[in-house]
Amino acid sequence: MDRDQTEKDDEASGLGRPTLKTLAFMTGLGVTTVSRALKDAPEIGAETRRRVQLVAKQIGYRPNRAGVRLRTGKTNVISLVLNTEREIMSFVSDIIYGVSEVIADTPYHLIVTPYSRSQDPLDPIRYLVETGSADGVIISRTQPNDPRARYMLERGIPFATHGRTDMGLIHPYHDFDNYAFATEAVRHLAGIGRRRLALLAPPVELTYHSHTLNGFTDALSEVGASEIPFNTVSVDHSIEQIRMRTAQLMRRDVRPDGFVSSAAAATLAIVAGIEDAGLKLGRDVDVVSKQSSDLLHLFRRELLVVNENFRLAGAELARSVLGWIGGATPGSLQSLSKPTGVLAYRRPD
């Protein structure tokens, strides 16, 4: 790329924005030297690179993304595709935080691509791929046979899934071990004398539903406890629906004395339903729930919790996508977080 083209691309970024010429004037260097210093070119001395990059940071210089794309074929964009109606805010904010931490010292930027329940989940993926809007993609709500993953694999688009598929195809992912979560939850409830257990599961179409259900049923057999079916709702149902179904269940003669809940927001509704039925948490029934923040014990100290770290998930997903873009093999970019045990409330010191 010649110097004139560099200047044209940079000046196209708009009036008032710092350009390569601005940096050259402020550092007393040539435009070509400044451009190479920003790219860590080895032929530019370390002190010069450091000085140029420091000034660029101080004045808020950003390369024109359109110009970068024309020169390199890259967008320097990672897209996080989210269902805005299904994802709870703590999940969204923590995932974004984790991704942002990893890409902060890279040329990459994060954009969030939302879609709603009325859309085909493949629509935003098609848009990103067909318009070349991103160099890499992160998706959630992963299904066993996920058409989004297959579509991107077929087109060679670097991506990572939050959750695993079951298609026999290799791709990067980060997942939480929901089989282990459900197993540990059942064992803990059995250990405190609970024998009739109900599971509030993920929606059946998502991969982690089967992981959770298999862990729950295997552990029931292991400890000799029985299941009280609670499959008319999932964690995707509304708070009011879960609350109503829980109250109905808890008014029966044969009712659960323990719950395993796959989401913290749903756990609030379970507790409300238990109390609607005139029963007391910690005395008549215990609940083990996943959580991504320390809020459940502020709500009810009797709750038992298992922590899932969505910030870690975001960071691992970002590393996976960047790794694939950088040439790593997809199979080497897979990670699984293990639960660290069931936690009861501890009074602060």
Coordinates of C-alpha atoms in Angstrom, one line a residue:
M1 CA 0.0 0.0 0.0
D2 CA 1.5 3.4 -0.9
R3 CA 1.5 6.5 1.2
D4 CA -1.1 8.4 -0.9
Q5 CA -3.6 5.6 -0.5
T6 CA -3.0 5.5 3.3
E7 CA -3.7 9.2 3.5
K8 CA -6.8 9.0 1.4
D9 CA -8.3 6.2 3.4
D10 CA -7.5 7.9 6.7
E11 CA -8.8 11.3 5.6
A12 CA -12.1 9.6 4.5
S13 CA -12.8 9.0 8.1
G14 CA -14.5 12.4 8.5
L15 CA -13.8 15.9 9.5
G16 CA -12.5 16.6 13.0
R17 CA -11.2 13.1 13.7
P18 CA -7.5 12.6 14.3
T19 CA -5.8 11.2 11.2
L20 CA -2.3 9.8 10.4
K21 CA -1.4 13.4 9.3
T22 CA -2.4 14.6 12.8
L23 CA -0.1 11.9 14.4
A24 CA 2.7 12.7 12.0
F25 CA 2.5 16.4 12.8
M26 CA 2.4 15.8 16.6
T27 CA 5.3 13.3 16.6
G28 CA 7.4 15.0 13.9
L29 CA 7.5 11.8 11.9
G30 CA 6.5 10.9 8.4
V31 CA 3.0 9.5 7.7
T32 CA 4.5 6.2 6.5
T33 CA 6.6 5.9 9.6
V34 CA 3.6 6.6 11.8
S35 CA 1.4 4.1 10.0
R36 CA 4.1 1.4 10.4
A37 CA 4.7 2.2 14.0
L38 CA 0.9 1.7 14.7
K39 CA 1.2 -1.7 13.2
D40 CA 4.2 -2.7 15.3
A41 CA 6.4 -3.0 12.2
P42 CA 9.7 -4.5 13.3
E43 CA 11.7 -2.1 11.1
I44 CA 10.5 0.8 13.3
G45 CA 12.4 1.2 16.6
A46 CA 10.8 0.2 19.8
E47 CA 10.9 3.7 21.3
T48 CA 9.4 5.2 18.2
R49 CA 6.6 2.7 18.2
R50 CA 5.9 3.3 21.8
R51 CA 5.8 7.1 21.4
V52 CA 3.5 7.0 18.3
Q53 CA 1.1 4.5 20.0
L54 CA 1.0 6.7 23.2
V55 CA 0.2 9.8 21.3
A56 CA -2.5 7.9 19.3
K57 CA -4.1 6.8 22.5
Q58 CA -4.0 10.2 24.0
I59 CA -5.7 12.0 21.1
G60 CA -8.2 9.2 20.5
Y61 CA -6.9 8.1 17.0
R62 CA -8.8 5.2 15.4
P63 CA -8.1 3.9 11.9
N64 CA -10.9 4.3 9.5
R65 CA -12.6 0.9 9.5
A66 CA -13.7 1.2 5.8
G67 CA -10.2 2.0 4.8
V68 CA -8.9 -1.0 6.8
R69 CA -11.4 -3.3 5.0
L70 CA -10.4 -2.0 1.6
R71 CA -6.7 -2.6 2.3
T72 CA -6.8 -5.9 4.1
G73 CA -10.2 -7.5 3.4
K74 CA -10.8 -7.5 7.2
T75 CA -13.4 -5.6 9.2
N76 CA -11.7 -5.9 12.6
V77 CA -15.2 -6.6 14.0
I78 CA -16.4 -9.5 16.2
S79 CA -20.2 -9.9 16.3
L80 CA -22.0 -11.2 19.3
V81 CA -25.5 -12.4 18.1
L82 CA -28.1 -12.4 20.9
N83 CA -31.8 -13.1 21.2
T84 CA -32.9 -9.9 22.9
E85 CA -36.1 -11.4 24.3
R86 CA -34.6 -14.5 25.8
E87 CA -31.4 -13.4 27.3
I88 CA -31.5 -11.9 30.7
M89 CA -29.6 -8.7 31.3
S90 CA -26.9 -10.1 33.6
F91 CA -26.0 -12.6 31.0
V92 CA -25.8 -10.0 28.3
S93 CA -23.7 -7.5 30.3
D94 CA -21.3 -10.2 31.7
I95 CA -20.7 -11.8 28.3
I96 CA -20.1 -8.4 26.7
Y97 CA -17.7 -7.5 29.6
G98 CA -15.8 -10.8 29.1
V99 CA -15.5 -10.4 25.3
S100 CA -14.5 -6.7 25.7
E101 CA -11.7 -7.5 28.1
V102 CA -10.0 -9.9 25.7
I103 CA -10.3 -7.7 22.6
A104 CA -9.3 -4.5 24.4
D105 CA -5.7 -4.7 23.3
T106 CA -6.4 -5.9 19.8
P107 CA -7.5 -4.1 16.7
Y108 CA -10.9 -5.7 17.0
H109 CA -14.2 -4.1 18.0
L110 CA -17.4 -5.8 19.4
I111 CA -20.8 -5.2 17.9
V112 CA -24.0 -6.8 19.2
T113 CA -26.3 -8.1 16.6
P114 CA -29.8 -8.6 18.1
Y115 CA -32.7 -10.7 16.8
S116 CA -36.2 -11.4 18.2
R117 CA -38.3 -14.5 18.6
S118 CA -40.2 -13.6 15.5
Q119 CA -37.1 -14.0 13.4
D120 CA -35.3 -17.1 12.1
P121 CA -32.1 -17.3 14.2
L122 CA -30.2 -17.9 11.0
D123 CA -31.3 -14.5 9.6
P124 CA -28.7 -12.4 11.4
I125 CA -26.0 -14.9 10.6
R126 CA -26.8 -14.8 6.9
Y127 CA -26.7 -11.0 7.1
L128 CA -23.3 -10.9 8.7
V129 CA -21.8 -13.4 6.3
E130 CA -23.4 -12.1 3.1
T131 CA -22.4 -8.5 3.8
G132 CA -19.0 -9.4 5.2
S133 CA -19.8 -7.3 8.3
A134 CA -17.6 -9.2 10.8
D135 CA -14.4 -11.3 10.8
G136 CA -15.8 -13.6 13.5
V137 CA -19.1 -14.4 15.2
I138 CA -20.2 -15.6 18.7
I139 CA -23.6 -17.2 19.1
S140 CA -25.6 -18.5 22.1
R141 CA -28.7 -20.6 22.7
T142 CA -26.9 -23.4 20.9
Q143 CA -29.0 -26.4 19.6
P144 CA -27.9 -30.0 19.1
N145 CA -28.2 -29.7 15.3
D146 CA -27.6 -26.0 15.0
P147 CA -28.1 -24.6 11.5
R148 CA -26.2 -21.5 12.3
A149 CA -23.0 -23.5 13.1
R150 CA -23.4 -25.6 10.0
Y151 CA -23.9 -22.5 7.8
M152 CA -20.8 -20.8 9.1
L153 CA -18.7 -24.0 8.9
E154 CA -19.6 -24.5 5.3
R155 CA -18.6 -20.9 4.5
G156 CA -15.4 -20.9 6.5
I157 CA -16.5 -18.1 8.9
P158 CA -14.6 -18.2 12.2
F159 CA -17.1 -18.5 15.1
A160 CA -17.6 -19.9 18.6
T161 CA -20.7 -21.1 20.3
H162 CA -21.8 -20.6 23.9
G163 CA -22.8 -24.2 24.4
R164 CA -22.1 -27.3 22.4
T165 CA -23.7 -28.8 19.3
D166 CA -24.2 -32.5 18.7
M167 CA -23.7 -32.7 14.9
G168 CA -20.4 -34.5 14.8
L169 CA -18.8 -31.3 13.5
I170 CA -15.8 -29.7 15.1
H171 CA -15.9 -26.0 16.0
P172 CA -14.8 -23.8 18.9
Y173 CA -17.1 -23.5 21.9
H174 CA -17.2 -22.6 25.6
D175 CA -19.7 -24.4 27.8
F176 CA -20.7 -24.8 31.4
D177 CA -20.8 -28.5 32.6
N178 CA -24.6 -28.6 33.2
Y179 CA -24.5 -32.4 33.7
A180 CA -22.1 -31.9 36.6
F181 CA -24.2 -29.0 37.9
A182 CA -27.4 -31.1 38.0
T183 CA -25.5 -34.1 39.5
E184 CA -24.0 -32.0 42.3
A185 CA -27.3 -30.4 43.0
V186 CA -29.1 -33.7 43.4
R187 CA -26.4 -35.1 45.6
H188 CA -26.5 -32.1 47.9
L189 CA -30.2 -32.2 48.2
A190 CA -30.1 -35.9 49.0
G191 CA -27.4 -35.2 51.5
I192 CA -29.7 -32.9 53.5
G193 CA -32.5 -35.4 53.5
R194 CA -34.5 -34.4 50.4
R195 CA -36.0 -37.4 48.5
R196 CA -38.6 -36.0 46.1
L197 CA -37.0 -33.7 43.6
A198 CA -38.2 -31.5 40.8
L199 CA -36.1 -30.0 37.9
L200 CA -36.8 -26.7 36.3
A201 CA -34.9 -27.4 33.1
P202 CA -33.7 -25.3 30.1
P203 CA -35.9 -25.3 27.0
V204 CA -35.9 -28.7 25.3
E205 CA -34.6 -27.4 22.0
L206 CA -31.3 -26.3 23.5
T207 CA -28.3 -28.6 23.9
Y208 CA -27.9 -28.0 27.6
H209 CA -31.4 -29.3 28.3
S210 CA -30.2 -32.9 27.7
H211 CA -27.0 -32.3 29.6
T212 CA -29.0 -31.0 32.6
L213 CA -31.7 -33.7 32.4
N214 CA -29.2 -36.5 32.1
G215 CA -27.2 -35.3 35.1
F216 CA -30.4 -35.0 37.1
T217 CA -31.8 -38.4 36.3
D218 CA -28.5 -40.2 36.7
A219 CA -28.0 -38.6 40.1
L220 CA -31.5 -39.5 41.2
S221 CA -30.7 -43.2 40.5
E222 CA -27.4 -42.9 42.3
V223 CA -28.9 -41.5 45.5
G224 CA -32.2 -43.4 45.4
A225 CA -34.4 -40.3 45.2
S226 CA -37.5 -39.9 43.1
E227 CA -38.5 -37.3 40.5
I228 CA -41.6 -35.2 40.8
P229 CA -42.3 -34.1 37.2
F230 CA -42.2 -30.4 36.5
N231 CA -42.0 -30.3 32.8
T232 CA -44.9 -27.9 31.9
V233 CA -42.6 -25.0 32.2
S234 CA -38.9 -24.2 31.5
V235 CA -36.6 -21.4 32.4
D236 CA -37.7 -19.6 29.2
H237 CA -41.3 -19.2 30.6
S238 CA -42.4 -16.0 32.2
I239 CA -41.9 -15.4 35.9
E240 CA -45.7 -15.5 36.4
Q241 CA -46.1 -18.8 34.6
I242 CA -43.3 -20.4 36.6
R243 CA -44.7 -19.0 39.8
M244 CA -48.2 -20.3 39.1
R245 CA -47.1 -23.8 38.1
T246 CA -44.9 -24.0 41.2
A247 CA -47.7 -23.0 43.5
Q248 CA -50.0 -25.6 41.8
L249 CA -47.3 -28.3 42.3
M250 CA -46.7 -27.4 45.9
R251 CA -50.4 -27.7 46.8
R252 CA -50.5 -31.3 45.8
D253 CA -50.4 -34.1 48.4
V254 CA -47.3 -35.6 46.8
R255 CA -45.1 -32.5 46.3
P256 CA -41.3 -31.9 45.9
D257 CA -39.2 -31.3 48.9
G258 CA -36.3 -30.2 46.7
F259 CA -35.9 -28.2 43.4
V260 CA -33.0 -27.9 41.0
S261 CA -33.3 -24.7 39.0
S262 CA -31.3 -23.9 35.9
A263 CA -31.6 -20.1 36.1
A264 CA -31.5 -17.5 38.8
A265 CA -34.4 -15.4 37.5
A266 CA -36.6 -18.6 37.4
T267 CA -35.6 -19.3 40.9
L268 CA -37.2 -16.1 42.1
A269 CA -40.5 -17.4 40.6
I270 CA -40.1 -20.8 42.2
V271 CA -39.6 -19.3 45.6
A272 CA -42.7 -17.0 45.1
G273 CA -44.7 -20.1 44.1
I274 CA -43.6 -22.0 47.2
E275 CA -44.6 -19.1 49.5
D276 CA -47.9 -18.7 47.6
A277 CA -48.6 -22.3 48.6
G278 CA -48.0 -21.4 52.3
L279 CA -44.7 -23.3 52.6
K280 CA -41.4 -22.1 53.9
L281 CA -38.1 -22.3 52.0
G282 CA -35.4 -24.2 54.0
R283 CA -38.0 -25.9 56.2
D284 CA -40.5 -27.6 53.8
V285 CA -38.4 -27.5 50.7
D286 CA -34.9 -26.6 49.5
V287 CA -33.8 -25.1 46.2
V288 CA -30.4 -25.4 44.4
S289 CA -30.0 -22.9 41.7
K290 CA -27.4 -21.7 39.2
Q291 CA -26.5 -18.0 39.4
S292 CA -24.1 -15.7 37.7
S293 CA -24.0 -13.0 40.4
D294 CA -24.3 -12.9 44.1
L295 CA -27.9 -11.8 44.2
L296 CA -29.9 -14.9 45.2
H297 CA -28.6 -14.9 48.8
L298 CA -29.7 -11.2 49.1
F299 CA -33.2 -12.4 48.1
R300 CA -33.4 -15.5 50.3
R301 CA -30.5 -16.7 52.5
E302 CA -32.0 -20.2 52.5
L303 CA -31.2 -20.7 48.8
L304 CA -28.4 -23.0 47.8
V305 CA -26.4 -21.8 44.8
V306 CA -24.0 -22.9 42.1
N307 CA -22.0 -20.2 40.4
E308 CA -21.7 -19.9 36.6
N309 CA -19.3 -17.3 35.4
F310 CA -20.6 -15.6 32.2
R311 CA -17.6 -13.1 32.2
L312 CA -15.3 -16.1 31.9
A313 CA -17.6 -17.5 29.1
G314 CA -17.3 -14.2 27.2
A315 CA -13.6 -14.2 27.5
E316 CA -13.2 -17.8 26.4
L317 CA -15.5 -17.3 23.4
A318 CA -13.5 -14.2 22.4
R319 CA -10.2 -16.1 22.7
S320 CA -11.7 -18.9 20.6
V321 CA -12.8 -16.6 17.8
L322 CA -9.5 -14.7 17.7
G323 CA -7.6 -18.0 17.8
W324 CA -9.5 -19.3 14.7
I325 CA -8.9 -16.0 12.9
G326 CA -5.3 -16.3 13.8
G327 CA -5.0 -19.7 12.3
A328 CA -5.5 -22.1 15.2
T329 CA -7.4 -25.3 14.5
P330 CA -11.0 -25.2 15.7
G331 CA -10.7 -28.4 17.7
S332 CA -8.1 -26.7 19.9
L333 CA -10.4 -23.8 20.8
Q334 CA -12.9 -25.7 23.0
S335 CA -13.4 -25.2 26.7
L336 CA -15.6 -26.5 29.5
S337 CA -16.1 -24.8 32.9
K338 CA -16.8 -27.1 35.9
P339 CA -19.1 -26.1 38.8
T340 CA -17.2 -25.5 42.0
G341 CA -19.8 -27.0 44.4
V342 CA -23.1 -26.1 46.0
L343 CA -22.8 -23.0 48.3
A344 CA -25.0 -22.1 51.3
Y345 CA -25.3 -18.6 52.6
R346 CA -22.3 -17.4 54.6
R347 CA -22.6 -14.4 56.8
P348 CA -20.1 -11.7 55.8
D349 CA -17.1 -11.4 58.1

